[in-house]
Amino acid sequence: MNVDTLGYLGTATLALGCAAWTAIRAAQHFDRLFPAPANDASGFHGGAAAARLPHGVSMTASALRHGLPELPQRMRALPVDSRGYPVPYFAQRDGCEPDYRRCDSEKLAACVYYKRCCICGEQLGQYKAFVIDALSAVTRTSSMPPAHIECAKFAAKACPVIEKRIGVSLVWVARSYESEQLDGGLIFRMAEAEQTFWYIDGRRANRDEVRSSFEDSLPALYDAACAKSAAAVLELDTMVARATRCFPPHAAAAFVEQPV
Ligand SMILES: [Zn+2]
């Protein structure tokens, strides 16, 4: 390689650098002119919706169903369905009305690979909150990817599909999870819960309600374990005992917390 060739390479590198710098400056200029897309993960504390909307102001407030709990800030840019419920990010929207029972496969992929909240669509932080049923506290698995804690709490309190499908719902807050393919679908294996919040009928569930729902679910699990082996039953015993440690505290306990 002679001196001329090195000179050409140097000039070309400099030209490419200038072009890239110009492109970045132009992108920043247009970014300031136009608002970020609704589910953009960039931005500041609270994500794109929080960056655009002042605290307490909701784009969807007028269309929201009366009686819903306060909408978390990150969910305020979501569209609203004909009944007045915010449409979660994951919901499939083939027709006019979203189908809450089916995940949009592209959005599911974004939740898994880009760590987006499955409800508001914005970037997740260090805590991942899963909305699950009592049985899933034993198996520590979820069929849905995680959400922000506030988004998950809102879904557990206000989502009629969740209430109808699982009755007592649990928000399981962990720092990590693993996803794996199972029977043609994805399953999420949750790490140890750092916090748990139980809900029923749009409010916090008490210990008796949780235990009742839990006991209703157990026979099916034990039937399956019995069909496998005695070792599987022993393992299930351990898993059930571990899950009961997540129950709400006794009402008589002096330290009973009653957060929202
Ligand atoms: Zn969220």
Tab-separated table of C-alpha atoms and ligand atoms in Angstrom:
chain	number	residue	atom	x	y	z
A	1	MET	CA	0.000	0.000	0.000
A	2	ASN	CA	1.641	3.250	-1.077
A	3	VAL	CA	1.305	6.755	0.353
A	4	ASP	CA	-1.355	7.803	-2.196
A	5	THR	CA	-3.590	4.857	-1.253
A	6	LEU	CA	-3.291	5.728	2.443
A	7	GLY	CA	-4.176	9.319	1.595
A	8	TYR	CA	-7.328	8.243	-0.305
A	9	LEU	CA	-8.377	5.974	2.588
A	10	GLY	CA	-7.877	8.791	5.077
A	11	THR	CA	-9.919	11.203	2.959
A	12	ALA	CA	-12.712	8.638	2.513
A	13	THR	CA	-12.834	7.945	6.286
A	14	LEU	CA	-13.016	11.667	7.011
A	15	ALA	CA	-15.821	12.130	4.455
A	16	LEU	CA	-17.809	9.225	5.930
A	17	GLY	CA	-17.369	10.644	9.436
A	18	CYS	CA	-18.640	14.055	8.306
A	19	ALA	CA	-21.657	12.450	6.602
A	20	ALA	CA	-22.497	10.425	9.725
A	21	TRP	CA	-22.185	13.511	11.932
A	22	THR	CA	-24.490	15.462	9.597
A	23	ALA	CA	-27.042	12.605	9.595
A	24	ILE	CA	-27.044	12.427	13.411
A	25	ARG	CA	-27.497	16.200	13.729
A	26	ALA	CA	-30.381	16.094	11.232
A	27	ALA	CA	-32.039	13.218	13.121
A	28	GLN	CA	-31.726	15.129	16.408
A	29	HIS	CA	-33.277	18.188	14.750
A	30	PHE	CA	-36.304	16.226	13.496
A	31	ASP	CA	-36.588	14.408	16.821
A	32	ARG	CA	-37.105	17.759	18.507
A	33	LEU	CA	-39.680	18.836	15.926
A	34	PHE	CA	-41.883	15.760	16.074
A	35	PRO	CA	-43.146	13.836	19.119
A	36	ALA	CA	-41.769	10.360	19.755
A	37	PRO	CA	-43.994	7.434	18.729
A	38	ALA	CA	-46.378	6.229	21.409
A	39	ASN	CA	-44.316	3.230	22.442
A	40	ASP	CA	-40.866	4.665	21.907
A	41	ALA	CA	-38.519	3.386	24.595
A	42	SER	CA	-36.202	6.380	24.404
A	43	GLY	CA	-36.412	9.307	26.692
A	44	PHE	CA	-36.484	10.062	30.300
A	45	HIS	CA	-37.893	8.657	33.509
A	46	GLY	CA	-41.314	7.246	32.748
A	47	GLY	CA	-40.695	6.679	29.046
A	48	ALA	CA	-42.045	8.448	26.005
A	49	ALA	CA	-45.593	8.899	27.264
A	50	ALA	CA	-44.381	10.474	30.483
A	51	ALA	CA	-41.992	12.724	28.573
A	52	ARG	CA	-44.775	14.068	26.382
A	53	LEU	CA	-47.606	14.233	28.871
A	54	PRO	CA	-47.520	16.410	31.959
A	55	HIS	CA	-48.253	14.608	35.213
A	56	GLY	CA	-51.957	13.974	35.718
A	57	VAL	CA	-52.928	14.728	32.124
A	58	SER	CA	-54.278	11.832	30.104
A	59	MET	CA	-54.765	11.728	26.366
A	60	THR	CA	-57.347	9.012	26.868
A	61	ALA	CA	-59.033	10.281	30.021
A	62	SER	CA	-62.230	11.392	28.318
A	63	ALA	CA	-62.685	8.014	26.602
A	64	LEU	CA	-61.816	5.872	29.624
A	65	ARG	CA	-64.451	3.772	31.325
A	66	HIS	CA	-65.889	5.293	34.465
A	67	GLY	CA	-64.698	3.635	37.643
A	68	LEU	CA	-61.327	2.396	36.401
A	69	PRO	CA	-58.369	2.767	38.786
A	70	GLU	CA	-56.012	5.648	38.033
A	71	LEU	CA	-54.168	4.918	34.815
A	72	PRO	CA	-50.374	4.585	35.274
A	73	GLN	CA	-48.510	7.374	33.526
A	74	ARG	CA	-46.877	5.049	31.017
A	75	MET	CA	-50.278	3.733	29.871
A	76	ARG	CA	-51.737	7.150	29.107
A	77	ALA	CA	-50.741	7.095	25.455
A	78	LEU	CA	-52.452	3.756	24.781
A	79	PRO	CA	-55.558	3.654	22.582
A	80	VAL	CA	-58.911	2.983	24.228
A	81	ASP	CA	-61.376	0.308	23.088
A	82	SER	CA	-65.121	0.787	22.585
A	83	ARG	CA	-65.816	-0.208	26.205
A	84	GLY	CA	-63.389	2.358	27.577
A	85	TYR	CA	-60.501	0.044	28.497
A	86	PRO	CA	-56.930	0.931	27.473
A	87	VAL	CA	-55.714	-1.506	24.804
A	88	PRO	CA	-52.523	-3.237	25.997
A	89	TYR	CA	-49.470	-3.261	23.763
A	90	PHE	CA	-49.503	-7.048	23.232
A	91	ALA	CA	-53.125	-7.290	22.051
A	92	GLN	CA	-53.731	-8.505	18.527
A	93	ARG	CA	-55.703	-6.023	16.473
A	94	ASP	CA	-56.825	-7.696	13.277
A	95	GLY	CA	-60.267	-6.177	13.161
A	96	CYS	CA	-61.801	-3.101	14.678
A	97	GLU	CA	-61.749	-4.460	18.221
A	98	PRO	CA	-58.549	-5.770	19.838
A	99	ASP	CA	-58.413	-9.419	20.893
A	100	TYR	CA	-56.997	-9.531	24.423
A	101	ARG	CA	-56.706	-13.318	24.414
A	102	ARG	CA	-54.217	-13.367	21.562
A	103	CYS	CA	-50.720	-11.888	21.431
A	104	ASP	CA	-49.504	-10.021	18.385
A	105	SER	CA	-46.450	-12.132	17.475
A	106	GLU	CA	-44.327	-9.125	16.442
A	107	LYS	CA	-45.065	-7.324	19.692
A	108	LEU	CA	-44.395	-10.473	21.690
A	109	ALA	CA	-40.988	-10.658	19.995
A	110	ALA	CA	-40.343	-6.997	20.889
A	111	CYS	CA	-41.246	-7.752	24.526
A	112	VAL	CA	-38.794	-10.649	24.626
A	113	TYR	CA	-35.862	-9.277	22.628
A	114	TYR	CA	-36.111	-5.564	23.398
A	115	LYS	CA	-37.382	-5.989	26.989
A	116	ARG	CA	-40.535	-3.972	26.446
A	117	CYS	CA	-43.451	-3.934	28.852
A	118	CYS	CA	-46.208	-6.122	27.417
A	119	ILE	CA	-48.861	-3.666	28.596
A	120	CYS	CA	-47.583	-0.164	27.817
A	121	GLY	CA	-44.877	-1.152	25.306
A	122	GLU	CA	-42.138	0.950	26.888
A	123	GLN	CA	-38.720	-0.200	28.074
A	124	LEU	CA	-38.665	-2.287	31.248
A	125	GLY	CA	-36.419	-1.385	34.151
A	126	GLN	CA	-34.669	-3.745	36.552
A	127	TYR	CA	-37.953	-5.117	37.943
A	128	LYS	CA	-40.190	-7.366	35.866
A	129	ALA	CA	-43.797	-7.863	36.967
A	130	PHE	CA	-45.857	-10.832	35.791
A	131	VAL	CA	-49.640	-11.067	36.133
A	132	ILE	CA	-50.329	-14.726	36.919
A	133	ASP	CA	-52.815	-16.998	38.666
A	134	ALA	CA	-52.334	-18.815	41.967
A	135	LEU	CA	-51.219	-22.008	40.254
A	136	SER	CA	-48.379	-20.200	38.498
A	137	ALA	CA	-46.934	-19.252	41.882
A	138	VAL	CA	-46.216	-22.970	42.304
A	139	THR	CA	-44.755	-23.595	38.862
A	140	ARG	CA	-43.155	-20.122	38.648
A	141	THR	CA	-44.076	-19.848	35.011
A	142	SER	CA	-46.088	-17.345	33.026
A	143	SER	CA	-47.568	-17.487	29.555
A	144	MET	CA	-47.229	-13.715	29.224
A	145	PRO	CA	-44.060	-11.614	29.176
A	146	PRO	CA	-43.466	-9.161	32.034
A	147	ALA	CA	-44.651	-5.598	32.530
A	148	HIS	CA	-43.794	-2.626	34.728
A	149	ILE	CA	-45.024	-3.044	38.289
A	150	GLU	CA	-47.593	-0.234	37.962
A	151	CYS	CA	-48.839	-1.507	34.593
A	152	ALA	CA	-49.174	-5.055	35.979
A	153	LYS	CA	-51.036	-3.821	39.063
A	154	PHE	CA	-53.453	-1.888	36.882
A	155	ALA	CA	-54.091	-4.971	34.714
A	156	ALA	CA	-54.622	-7.187	37.777
A	157	LYS	CA	-57.114	-4.708	39.225
A	158	ALA	CA	-58.948	-3.546	36.132
A	159	CYS	CA	-58.688	-6.100	33.323
A	160	PRO	CA	-61.994	-8.001	32.985
A	161	VAL	CA	-60.340	-10.757	30.912
A	162	ILE	CA	-57.831	-11.531	33.679
A	163	GLU	CA	-60.519	-11.474	36.358
A	164	LYS	CA	-62.804	-13.775	34.396
A	165	ARG	CA	-60.013	-16.159	33.458
A	166	ILE	CA	-58.054	-16.524	36.666
A	167	GLY	CA	-60.144	-15.053	39.505
A	168	VAL	CA	-57.532	-14.234	42.132
A	169	SER	CA	-54.568	-12.735	40.330
A	170	LEU	CA	-51.014	-12.284	41.475
A	171	VAL	CA	-48.471	-9.666	40.442
A	172	TRP	CA	-45.110	-11.419	40.750
A	173	VAL	CA	-42.183	-8.984	40.814
A	174	ALA	CA	-38.749	-10.425	39.999
A	175	ARG	CA	-35.487	-9.093	38.674
A	176	SER	CA	-35.060	-11.649	35.922
A	177	TYR	CA	-36.682	-14.402	33.931
A	178	GLU	CA	-35.924	-16.837	31.160
A	179	SER	CA	-38.050	-17.597	28.146
A	180	GLU	CA	-38.208	-20.906	26.344
A	181	GLN	CA	-40.168	-22.584	23.591
A	182	LEU	CA	-42.727	-25.092	24.846
A	183	ASP	CA	-45.414	-26.859	22.819
A	184	GLY	CA	-45.091	-24.371	19.992
A	185	GLY	CA	-45.447	-21.363	22.272
A	186	LEU	CA	-43.309	-19.300	24.608
A	187	ILE	CA	-43.202	-19.798	28.326
A	188	PHE	CA	-41.533	-17.481	30.835
A	189	ARG	CA	-39.730	-18.909	33.853
A	190	MET	CA	-39.716	-16.300	36.607
A	191	ALA	CA	-36.909	-15.771	39.098
A	192	GLU	CA	-37.535	-15.551	42.851
A	193	ALA	CA	-40.202	-12.940	43.669
A	194	GLU	CA	-38.986	-9.872	45.520
A	195	GLN	CA	-42.565	-8.614	45.933
A	196	THR	CA	-46.006	-10.152	45.444
A	197	PHE	CA	-49.398	-8.426	45.237
A	198	TRP	CA	-52.648	-10.416	45.219
A	199	TYR	CA	-55.902	-9.027	43.783
A	200	ILE	CA	-59.547	-10.055	43.546
A	201	ASP	CA	-62.560	-8.057	42.288
A	202	GLY	CA	-60.383	-5.016	41.619
A	203	ARG	CA	-58.962	-4.831	45.147
A	204	ARG	CA	-56.206	-6.452	47.249
A	205	ALA	CA	-57.068	-10.043	48.155
A	206	ASN	CA	-56.739	-11.230	51.734
A	207	ARG	CA	-55.009	-14.401	52.880
A	208	ASP	CA	-58.191	-16.493	53.085
A	209	GLU	CA	-59.233	-15.565	49.546
A	210	VAL	CA	-55.794	-16.409	48.236
A	211	ARG	CA	-55.667	-19.718	50.091
A	212	SER	CA	-59.117	-20.684	48.805
A	213	SER	CA	-58.156	-19.963	45.196
A	214	PHE	CA	-54.860	-21.767	45.699
A	215	GLU	CA	-56.479	-24.902	47.117
A	216	ASP	CA	-58.947	-25.002	44.236
A	217	SER	CA	-56.013	-25.222	41.823
A	218	LEU	CA	-53.977	-27.856	43.631
A	219	PRO	CA	-55.861	-31.121	42.869
A	220	ALA	CA	-55.130	-30.860	39.150
A	221	LEU	CA	-51.416	-30.348	39.877
A	222	TYR	CA	-51.279	-33.304	42.273
A	223	ASP	CA	-53.163	-35.540	39.832
A	224	ALA	CA	-50.529	-34.783	37.202
A	225	ALA	CA	-47.661	-35.372	39.669
A	226	CYS	CA	-49.174	-38.680	40.885
A	227	ALA	CA	-49.407	-39.866	37.321
A	228	LYS	CA	-45.649	-39.253	36.959
A	229	SER	CA	-43.944	-40.597	40.058
A	230	ALA	CA	-43.642	-40.423	43.837
A	231	ALA	CA	-40.606	-38.189	43.390
A	232	ALA	CA	-42.725	-35.740	41.374
A	233	VAL	CA	-45.242	-35.571	44.230
A	234	LEU	CA	-42.459	-34.838	46.718
A	235	GLU	CA	-41.078	-32.140	44.463
A	236	LEU	CA	-44.564	-30.641	44.129
A	237	ASP	CA	-44.915	-30.606	47.922
A	238	THR	CA	-41.761	-28.491	48.114
A	239	MET	CA	-42.970	-26.154	45.376
A	240	VAL	CA	-46.369	-25.696	47.041
A	241	ALA	CA	-44.770	-24.936	50.425
A	242	ARG	CA	-42.508	-22.401	48.720
A	243	ALA	CA	-45.491	-20.746	47.013
A	244	THR	CA	-47.447	-20.382	50.259
A	245	ARG	CA	-44.693	-18.108	51.564
A	246	CYS	CA	-45.941	-15.521	49.013
A	247	PHE	CA	-49.427	-15.384	50.552
A	248	PRO	CA	-50.625	-12.107	52.077
A	249	PRO	CA	-49.885	-11.899	55.810
A	250	HIS	CA	-52.495	-12.892	58.398
A	251	ALA	CA	-54.987	-10.131	59.116
A	252	ALA	CA	-53.961	-10.239	62.778
A	253	ALA	CA	-50.304	-9.598	61.991
A	254	ALA	CA	-49.085	-6.306	63.393
A	255	PHE	CA	-47.185	-5.410	60.247
A	256	VAL	CA	-49.977	-5.978	57.704
A	257	GLU	CA	-49.376	-3.648	54.807
A	258	GLN	CA	-52.313	-2.330	52.842
A	259	PRO	CA	-50.823	-0.646	49.788
A	260	VAL	CA	-52.900	-0.126	46.686
B	1	ZN	ZN	-45.571	-0.680	31.277
